[in-house]
Amino acid sequence: MEALWEGLKEAVRLIAEGDVELRDIALRTIFVSGIATLLAMMAGVPLGYGLARGRFRGRTMLLGAVNTGMGMPPVVMGLIVWLMLVRSGPFGDLDLIYTKRAMVIAQFLIATPLVVGFTAAAVQSLPRDLPDLLAVLGAGRLRSLLLLVREAQLGLLAAIMAGFGAVVSEVGASMTVGGNLQGNTRVLTTAIVTETSRGNNDRAIALGIILLAMAFLVNLLLTMVQQRRVR
Amino acid sequence: MDVTFRGLEFRRSGRVVLALPGLRLASGRVTAVLGPNGSGKTTMLRLIAALERPDAGQVLLGERPARADRETRETIAYAFQQAAFLTGTVRANLDLALRLRSLPAAERAARIEQAAAACGIGHLLDRNAHRVSGGEGQRANLARALCLRAPITLLDEPLHGLDRGTREALLAELPGMLRTFASTTILVTHERDEAMRLGDDLVVLMEGRLRAYGEKGEVFRAPPDREVAAFLGYTVLGDAAIRPGALRVGRGDFEVVMRVEGVGDMGTHLEAWGRAGETLLRAMVDGDRPVPDDEVTVSAPASAVVRFPGEHATPSG
């Protein structure tokens, strides 16, 4: 308990003193996880919509794969991406390994099944006739999609929260493909691992508290938008 | 605008769901499409609205084939069986339908007010569309279709799921609404009284096949076969079909012996029911009240009996 208290005091001190390294790590975390979540939304929402409304061979198999992907351990995803991007791998020439881009790719792949799964569930919970109704009313494909997305936005906001929550808190993939390079690919989770291994428990706890506070703020913002919709 | 089916066939999983080799639904009339569940009624509407594509043949709206394009959409107003609304007020839902057809704001407002007043939902316009009752939602669903004033209006079970009072009220009001707001109307129902009260013409579908089409009175008075007659409420006995409500206890032109199973007071008259062979009969009681297990003669006037010679060999009257 005392360690936690010391960590809290350290967190306040680091924030109050405007610790440059901490600020950079926090901003890098938001940047990497934010971009990965955004890309996952761009790919996952149309995919989830297609899976929810489409009637094609292999749809159930695909939904099963997505649901499996939702529970994929980040470190396994990190390993797969590492094998792809490492110098001797099929995409080694792109020179992406141990960069923020590699971390974005790994986090994108972790978040996308979550976004697809949550979107499919949200779209499937809409009235069955809604897409047909919009079609006969004369809404084109894009307009229909936008109206349905607006209609399913409670579920979609849950998809963003799940996606962001998963990638901002994962450590395995970031460590594997990012390499935890100081000043370059170190994010809050990998920094916590580093500080713990160095025995800097106060600083590790402080980083943990900052990570939690950051995740809480982002989710609070999204929850406020979501709940405003409910009222 | 006429709706014509030409050599149309629609299959699902290899099974023919609807086959209409040739049928023209007349412009400016209300056609009631009647059939049991799974007879292809809703599929027929979906093909007209180009929500489904036929496997063979085509649906013509006027002279133009129905396609999933803007022109077809603007020709059609469609009220689905289950009223579905987007989040927002009833007014916003009606307005969206009109906005998607690029109508100016003033005309949209006027049409919404008119359709809402006709459908009795003027007071609901600013209510959340997801919080109206089933009957109110069905009225709003109708209003959304009617305010479009489309050349072809499709109504899928417009009285589905309504309580008796609301249903009766809408049954009385709907013909007036359709006269005001709709041109050619195609209305799907599995209730004979709805079809008879709302339609000018009647289409009978069974197992995806057209079994009868014509002016409703003609179709009702002269069903083409025993199966259609039975679906229209006739009592079928051998090669004869007796119009609903025509059987009475006592002698007459067409007679049959019924073993009485019960007698009930229907409020306006006494009714006896029982069987002739395996066939269940219901007959009005004018004179003495029969008792269960009595064998009584029930009859119908010749004008209420349709014969289908050759369809069934058993003589019964």
GROMACS .gro file of C-alpha atoms in nm, chain B:
model
  317
  232MET     CA    1  -4.894   0.359  -6.314
  233ASP     CA    2  -4.940  -0.009  -6.408
  234VAL     CA    3  -4.726  -0.277  -6.249
  235THR     CA    4  -4.660  -0.568  -6.485
  236PHE     CA    5  -4.494  -0.901  -6.412
  237ARG     CA    6  -4.359  -1.064  -6.723
  238GLY     CA    7  -4.224  -1.420  -6.712
  239LEU     CA    8  -4.107  -1.356  -6.357
  240GLU     CA    9  -3.945  -1.620  -6.145
  241PHE     CA   10  -3.769  -1.569  -5.814
  242ARG     CA   11  -3.586  -1.850  -5.635
  243ARG     CA   12  -3.429  -1.880  -5.294
  244SER     CA   13  -3.188  -2.167  -5.226
  245GLY     CA   14  -3.300  -2.325  -5.552
  246ARG     CA   15  -3.668  -2.323  -5.452
  247VAL     CA   16  -3.916  -2.115  -5.654
  248VAL     CA   17  -4.056  -1.859  -5.409
  249LEU     CA   18  -4.261  -1.667  -5.664
  250ALA     CA   19  -4.354  -1.735  -6.024
  251LEU     CA   20  -4.572  -1.488  -6.212
  252PRO     CA   21  -4.571  -1.568  -6.586
  253GLY     CA   22  -4.794  -1.272  -6.668
  254LEU     CA   23  -4.986  -1.030  -6.450
  255ARG     CA   24  -5.075  -0.664  -6.487
  256LEU     CA   25  -5.194  -0.471  -6.181
  257ALA     CA   26  -5.406  -0.185  -6.300
  258SER     CA   27  -5.310   0.177  -6.252
  259GLY     CA   28  -5.495   0.385  -5.996
  260ARG     CA   29  -5.647   0.087  -5.818
  261VAL     CA   30  -5.591  -0.073  -5.481
  262THR     CA   31  -5.484  -0.433  -5.535
  263ALA     CA   32  -5.499  -0.655  -5.228
  264VAL     CA   33  -5.256  -0.945  -5.242
  265LEU     CA   34  -5.395  -1.224  -5.031
  266GLY     CA   35  -5.228  -1.549  -4.942
  267PRO     CA   36  -5.123  -1.768  -4.653
  268ASN     CA   37  -4.784  -1.724  -4.484
  269GLY     CA   38  -4.499  -1.810  -4.717
  270SER     CA   39  -4.703  -1.766  -5.034
  271GLY     CA   40  -4.467  -1.503  -5.178
  272LYS     CA   41  -4.669  -1.189  -5.096
  273THR     CA   42  -4.386  -0.988  -4.939
  274THR     CA   43  -4.144  -1.114  -5.204
  275MET     CA   44  -4.379  -0.970  -5.465
  276LEU     CA   45  -4.357  -0.626  -5.302
  277ARG     CA   46  -3.978  -0.653  -5.265
  278LEU     CA   47  -3.945  -0.735  -5.635
  279ILE     CA   48  -4.157  -0.432  -5.728
  280ALA     CA   49  -3.936  -0.214  -5.505
  281ALA     CA   50  -3.623  -0.369  -5.661
  282LEU     CA   51  -3.506  -0.489  -5.322
  283GLU     CA   52  -3.477  -0.833  -5.485
  284ARG     CA   53  -3.370  -0.920  -5.835
  285PRO     CA   54  -3.576  -1.178  -6.028
  286ASP     CA   55  -3.396  -1.490  -6.150
  287ALA     CA   56  -3.596  -1.470  -6.470
  288GLY     CA   57  -3.834  -1.222  -6.631
  289GLN     CA   58  -3.897  -0.870  -6.512
  290VAL     CA   59  -4.122  -0.631  -6.322
  291LEU     CA   60  -4.228  -0.326  -6.521
  292LEU     CA   61  -4.329  -0.005  -6.347
  293GLY     CA   62  -4.523   0.159  -6.626
  294GLU     CA   63  -4.300   0.076  -6.921
  295ARG     CA   64  -3.974   0.075  -6.729
  296PRO     CA   65  -3.818  -0.229  -6.560
  297ALA     CA   66  -3.781  -0.198  -6.181
  298ARG     CA   67  -3.413  -0.146  -6.097
  299ALA     CA   68  -3.222  -0.052  -5.783
  300ASP     CA   69  -3.180   0.305  -5.907
  301ARG     CA   70  -3.304   0.651  -5.820
  302GLU     CA   71  -3.585   0.652  -6.075
  303THR     CA   72  -3.739   0.332  -5.938
  304ARG     CA   73  -3.699   0.452  -5.580
  305GLU     CA   74  -3.879   0.777  -5.660
  306THR     CA   75  -4.165   0.581  -5.814
  307ILE     CA   76  -4.221   0.376  -5.500
  308ALA     CA   77  -4.343   0.437  -5.146
  309TYR     CA   78  -4.315   0.129  -4.926
  310ALA     CA   79  -4.447   0.075  -4.574
  311PHE     CA   80  -4.285  -0.236  -4.431
  312GLN     CA   81  -4.471  -0.479  -4.209
  313GLN     CA   82  -4.256  -0.390  -3.908
  314ALA     CA   83  -4.241  -0.014  -3.863
  315ALA     CA   84  -3.872   0.078  -3.842
  316PHE     CA   85  -3.758   0.426  -3.747
  317LEU     CA   86  -3.429   0.606  -3.719
  318THR     CA   87  -3.343   0.774  -3.390
  319GLY     CA   88  -3.526   1.105  -3.371
  320THR     CA   89  -3.878   1.239  -3.374
  321VAL     CA   90  -4.160   1.112  -3.588
  322ARG     CA   91  -4.137   1.440  -3.780
  323ALA     CA   92  -3.764   1.389  -3.844
  324ASN     CA   93  -3.834   1.041  -3.979
  325LEU     CA   94  -4.104   1.166  -4.216
  326ASP     CA   95  -3.884   1.457  -4.315
  327LEU     CA   96  -3.589   1.233  -4.397
  328ALA     CA   97  -3.804   1.038  -4.644
  329LEU     CA   98  -3.891   1.363  -4.821
  330ARG     CA   99  -3.539   1.511  -4.797
  331LEU     CA  100  -3.398   1.203  -4.967
  332ARG     CA  101  -3.626   1.293  -5.258
  333SER     CA  102  -3.484   1.646  -5.262
  334LEU     CA  103  -3.812   1.823  -5.190
  335PRO     CA  104  -3.794   2.187  -5.074
  336ALA     CA  105  -3.844   2.258  -4.703
  337ALA     CA  106  -4.183   2.430  -4.734
  338GLU     CA  107  -4.331   2.145  -4.934
  339ARG     CA  108  -4.185   1.890  -4.695
  340ALA     CA  109  -4.344   2.064  -4.398
  341ALA     CA  110  -4.682   2.087  -4.571
  342ARG     CA  111  -4.680   1.722  -4.677
  343ILE     CA  112  -4.582   1.605  -4.329
  344GLU     CA  113  -4.866   1.801  -4.170
  345GLN     CA  114  -5.120   1.670  -4.422
  346ALA     CA  115  -5.015   1.306  -4.400
  347ALA     CA  116  -4.986   1.320  -4.021
  348ALA     CA  117  -5.333   1.472  -3.988
  349ALA     CA  118  -5.482   1.210  -4.222
  350CYS     CA  119  -5.315   0.927  -4.029
  351GLY     CA  120  -5.413   1.075  -3.693
  352ILE     CA  121  -5.059   1.132  -3.569
  353GLY     CA  122  -5.045   1.513  -3.577
  354HIS     CA  123  -4.997   1.519  -3.201
  355LEU     CA  124  -4.711   1.269  -3.221
  356LEU     CA  125  -4.491   1.451  -3.469
  357ASP     CA  126  -4.250   1.583  -3.206
  358ARG     CA  127  -4.238   1.260  -3.006
  359ASN     CA  128  -3.940   1.025  -3.013
  360ALA     CA  129  -4.024   0.775  -3.288
  361HIS     CA  130  -3.889   0.489  -3.077
  362ARG     CA  131  -4.126   0.571  -2.791
  363VAL     CA  132  -4.462   0.559  -2.968
  364SER     CA  133  -4.699   0.265  -2.920
  365GLY     CA  134  -4.742  -0.014  -3.174
  366GLY     CA  135  -5.057   0.139  -3.322
  367GLU     CA  136  -4.906   0.487  -3.332
  368GLY     CA  137  -4.592   0.349  -3.492
  369GLN     CA  138  -4.796   0.172  -3.758
  370ARG     CA  139  -4.978   0.498  -3.831
  371ALA     CA  140  -4.647   0.685  -3.851
  372ASN     CA  141  -4.518   0.411  -4.082
  373LEU     CA  142  -4.818   0.467  -4.307
  374ALA     CA  143  -4.782   0.844  -4.290
  375ARG     CA  144  -4.417   0.817  -4.399
  376ALA     CA  145  -4.519   0.618  -4.706
  377LEU     CA  146  -4.822   0.832  -4.788
  378CYS     CA  147  -4.647   1.168  -4.757
  379LEU     CA  148  -4.424   1.063  -5.047
  380ARG     CA  149  -4.729   1.064  -5.279
  381ALA     CA  150  -4.551   0.816  -5.502
  382PRO     CA  151  -4.706   0.677  -5.821
  383ILE     CA  152  -4.693   0.329  -5.663
  384THR     CA  153  -4.756   0.269  -5.291
  385LEU     CA  154  -4.670  -0.067  -5.138
  386LEU     CA  155  -4.820  -0.159  -4.801
  387ASP     CA  156  -4.707  -0.481  -4.633
  388GLU     CA  157  -4.963  -0.591  -4.374
  389PRO     CA  158  -5.045  -0.230  -4.277
  390LEU     CA  159  -5.263  -0.343  -3.986
  391HIS     CA  160  -5.016  -0.598  -3.853
  392GLY     CA  161  -4.997  -0.627  -3.475
  393LEU     CA  162  -5.267  -0.370  -3.399
  394ASP     CA  163  -5.526  -0.413  -3.128
  395ARG     CA  164  -5.881  -0.467  -3.245
  396GLY     CA  165  -5.996  -0.108  -3.187
  397THR     CA  166  -5.705   0.051  -3.369
  398ARG     CA  167  -5.732  -0.202  -3.649
  399GLU     CA  168  -6.102  -0.130  -3.699
  400ALA     CA  169  -6.036   0.244  -3.696
  401LEU     CA  170  -5.758   0.215  -3.956
  402LEU     CA  171  -5.964  -0.023  -4.168
  403ALA     CA  172  -6.228   0.246  -4.187
  404GLU     CA  173  -5.984   0.532  -4.248
  405LEU     CA  174  -5.733   0.372  -4.483
  406PRO     CA  175  -5.943   0.378  -4.803
  407GLY     CA  176  -5.983   0.755  -4.765
  408MET     CA  177  -5.613   0.802  -4.699
  409LEU     CA  178  -5.523   0.599  -5.007
  410ARG     CA  179  -5.765   0.798  -5.222
  411THR     CA  180  -5.603   1.122  -5.105
  412PHE     CA  181  -5.234   1.031  -5.107
  413ALA     CA  182  -5.179   0.725  -5.323
  414SER     CA  183  -5.228   0.634  -5.684
  415THR     CA  184  -5.163   0.268  -5.760
  416THR     CA  185  -5.160   0.078  -5.430
  417ILE     CA  186  -5.055  -0.281  -5.373
  418LEU     CA  187  -5.142  -0.405  -5.030
  419VAL     CA  188  -5.036  -0.737  -4.884
  420THR     CA  189  -5.242  -0.916  -4.623
  421HIS     CA  190  -5.331  -1.264  -4.510
  422GLU     CA  191  -5.667  -1.151  -4.370
  423ARG     CA  192  -5.961  -1.192  -4.606
  424ASP     CA  193  -6.170  -0.916  -4.448
  425GLU     CA  194  -5.881  -0.668  -4.481
  426ALA     CA  195  -5.839  -0.757  -4.847
  427MET     CA  196  -6.212  -0.725  -4.913
  428ARG     CA  197  -6.249  -0.396  -4.726
  429LEU     CA  198  -5.938  -0.224  -4.858
  430GLY     CA  199  -5.887  -0.361  -5.208
  431ASP     CA  200  -6.054  -0.292  -5.541
  432ASP     CA  201  -5.888  -0.593  -5.700
  433LEU     CA  202  -5.774  -0.917  -5.548
  434VAL     CA  203  -5.467  -1.129  -5.617
  435VAL     CA  204  -5.457  -1.469  -5.448
  436LEU     CA  205  -5.113  -1.625  -5.413
  437MET     CA  206  -5.048  -1.974  -5.286
  438GLU     CA  207  -4.706  -2.135  -5.266
  439GLY     CA  208  -4.562  -1.866  -5.491
  440ARG     CA  209  -4.817  -1.923  -5.768
  441LEU     CA  210  -5.089  -1.687  -5.889
  442ARG     CA  211  -5.416  -1.863  -5.818
  443ALA     CA  212  -5.667  -1.587  -5.883
  444TYR     CA  213  -5.678  -1.225  -5.998
  445GLY     CA  214  -5.961  -0.991  -6.074
  446GLU     CA  215  -6.211  -0.749  -5.930
  447LYS     CA  216  -6.248  -0.855  -5.566
  448GLY     CA  217  -6.621  -0.935  -5.583
  449GLU     CA  218  -6.574  -1.149  -5.891
  450VAL     CA  219  -6.285  -1.341  -5.739
  451PHE     CA  220  -6.475  -1.390  -5.416
  452ARG     CA  221  -6.798  -1.499  -5.583
  453ALA     CA  222  -6.625  -1.729  -5.831
  454PRO     CA  223  -6.310  -1.879  -5.681
  455PRO     CA  224  -6.128  -2.084  -5.946
  456ASP     CA  225  -6.081  -2.399  -5.737
  457ARG     CA  226  -6.156  -2.563  -5.403
  458GLU     CA  227  -5.826  -2.464  -5.245
  459VAL     CA  228  -5.870  -2.094  -5.320
  460ALA     CA  229  -6.232  -2.120  -5.211
  461ALA     CA  230  -6.125  -2.270  -4.879
  462PHE     CA  231  -5.868  -1.994  -4.833
  463LEU     CA  232  -6.136  -1.732  -4.902
  464GLY     CA  233  -6.340  -1.878  -4.616
  465TYR     CA  234  -6.572  -2.106  -4.810
  466THR     CA  235  -6.677  -2.436  -4.654
  467VAL     CA  236  -6.570  -2.701  -4.901
  468LEU     CA  237  -6.779  -3.017  -4.916
  469GLY     CA  238  -6.688  -3.254  -5.196
  470ASP     CA  239  -6.712  -3.068  -5.524
  471ALA     CA  240  -6.909  -2.782  -5.370
  472ALA     CA  241  -6.798  -2.474  -5.177
  473ILE     CA  242  -7.040  -2.278  -4.963
  474ARG     CA  243  -6.990  -1.906  -4.915
  475PRO     CA  244  -6.897  -1.801  -4.559
  476GLY     CA  245  -7.199  -1.731  -4.340
  477ALA     CA  246  -7.445  -1.892  -4.583
  478LEU     CA  247  -7.518  -2.217  -4.394
  479ARG     CA  248  -7.835  -2.231  -4.185
  480VAL     CA  249  -7.997  -2.509  -3.986
  481GLY     CA  250  -8.297  -2.622  -4.188
  482ARG     CA  251  -8.397  -2.722  -4.539
  483GLY     CA  252  -8.282  -2.538  -4.851
  484ASP     CA  253  -8.132  -2.570  -5.201
  485PHE     CA  254  -7.807  -2.735  -5.098
  486GLU     CA  255  -7.844  -2.967  -4.802
  487VAL     CA  256  -7.611  -3.168  -4.589
  488VAL     CA  257  -7.651  -3.357  -4.262
  489MET     CA  258  -7.443  -3.230  -3.970
  490ARG     CA  259  -7.381  -3.403  -3.638
  491VAL     CA  260  -7.402  -3.120  -3.384
  492GLU     CA  261  -7.105  -3.074  -3.150
  493GLY     CA  262  -7.210  -2.748  -2.987
  494VAL     CA  263  -7.432  -2.443  -2.999
  495GLY     CA  264  -7.323  -2.095  -2.901
  496ASP     CA  265  -7.477  -1.752  -2.861
  497MET     CA  266  -7.283  -1.516  -3.091
  498GLY     CA  267  -7.461  -1.209  -2.954
  499THR     CA  268  -7.651  -1.135  -3.273
  500HIS     CA  269  -7.751  -1.493  -3.350
  501LEU     CA  270  -7.724  -1.854  -3.239
  502GLU     CA  271  -7.466  -2.067  -3.413
  503ALA     CA  272  -7.442  -2.444  -3.423
  504TRP     CA  273  -7.124  -2.624  -3.516
  505GLY     CA  274  -7.050  -2.981  -3.593
  506ARG     CA  275  -6.927  -3.213  -3.865
  507ALA     CA  276  -7.042  -3.365  -4.190
  508GLY     CA  277  -6.797  -3.650  -4.228
  509GLU     CA  278  -6.463  -3.490  -4.144
  510THR     CA  279  -6.561  -3.138  -4.249
  511LEU     CA  280  -6.628  -2.883  -3.975
  512LEU     CA  281  -6.940  -2.675  -4.040
  513ARG     CA  282  -7.089  -2.370  -3.872
  514ALA     CA  283  -7.453  -2.283  -3.934
  515MET     CA  284  -7.688  -2.013  -3.809
  516VAL     CA  285  -7.982  -2.136  -3.603
  517ASP     CA  286  -8.313  -1.973  -3.694
  518GLY     CA  287  -8.560  -2.206  -3.527
  519ASP     CA  288  -8.533  -2.469  -3.252
  520ARG     CA  289  -8.203  -2.488  -3.073
  521PRO     CA  290  -8.036  -2.822  -3.152
  522VAL     CA  291  -7.842  -3.012  -2.887
  523PRO     CA  292  -7.506  -3.189  -2.917
  524ASP     CA  293  -7.517  -3.527  -3.096
  525ASP     CA  294  -7.836  -3.428  -3.283
  526GLU     CA  295  -7.821  -3.492  -3.652
  527VAL     CA  296  -7.964  -3.186  -3.826
  528THR     CA  297  -8.001  -3.080  -4.184
  529VAL     CA  298  -7.810  -2.764  -4.269
  530SER     CA  299  -7.847  -2.588  -4.600
  531ALA     CA  300  -7.741  -2.297  -4.818
  532PRO     CA  301  -7.917  -2.119  -5.104
  533ALA     CA  302  -7.802  -2.221  -5.450
  534SER     CA  303  -7.666  -1.869  -5.507
  535ALA     CA  304  -7.417  -1.923  -5.221
  536VAL     CA  305  -7.279  -2.248  -5.357
  537VAL     CA  306  -6.997  -2.277  -5.609
  538ARG     CA  307  -6.942  -2.610  -5.782
  539PHE     CA  308  -6.612  -2.752  -5.901
  540PRO     CA  309  -6.718  -3.049  -6.112
  541GLY     CA  310  -6.446  -3.304  -6.162
  542GLU     CA  311  -6.233  -3.180  -5.874
  543HIS     CA  312  -6.386  -3.417  -5.624
  544ALA     CA  313  -6.609  -3.722  -5.676
  545THR     CA  314  -6.806  -3.732  -5.351
  546PRO     CA  315  -7.167  -3.613  -5.392
  547SER     CA  316  -7.278  -3.414  -5.091
  548GLY     CA  317  -7.573  -3.197  -5.169
   0.00000   0.00000   0.00000
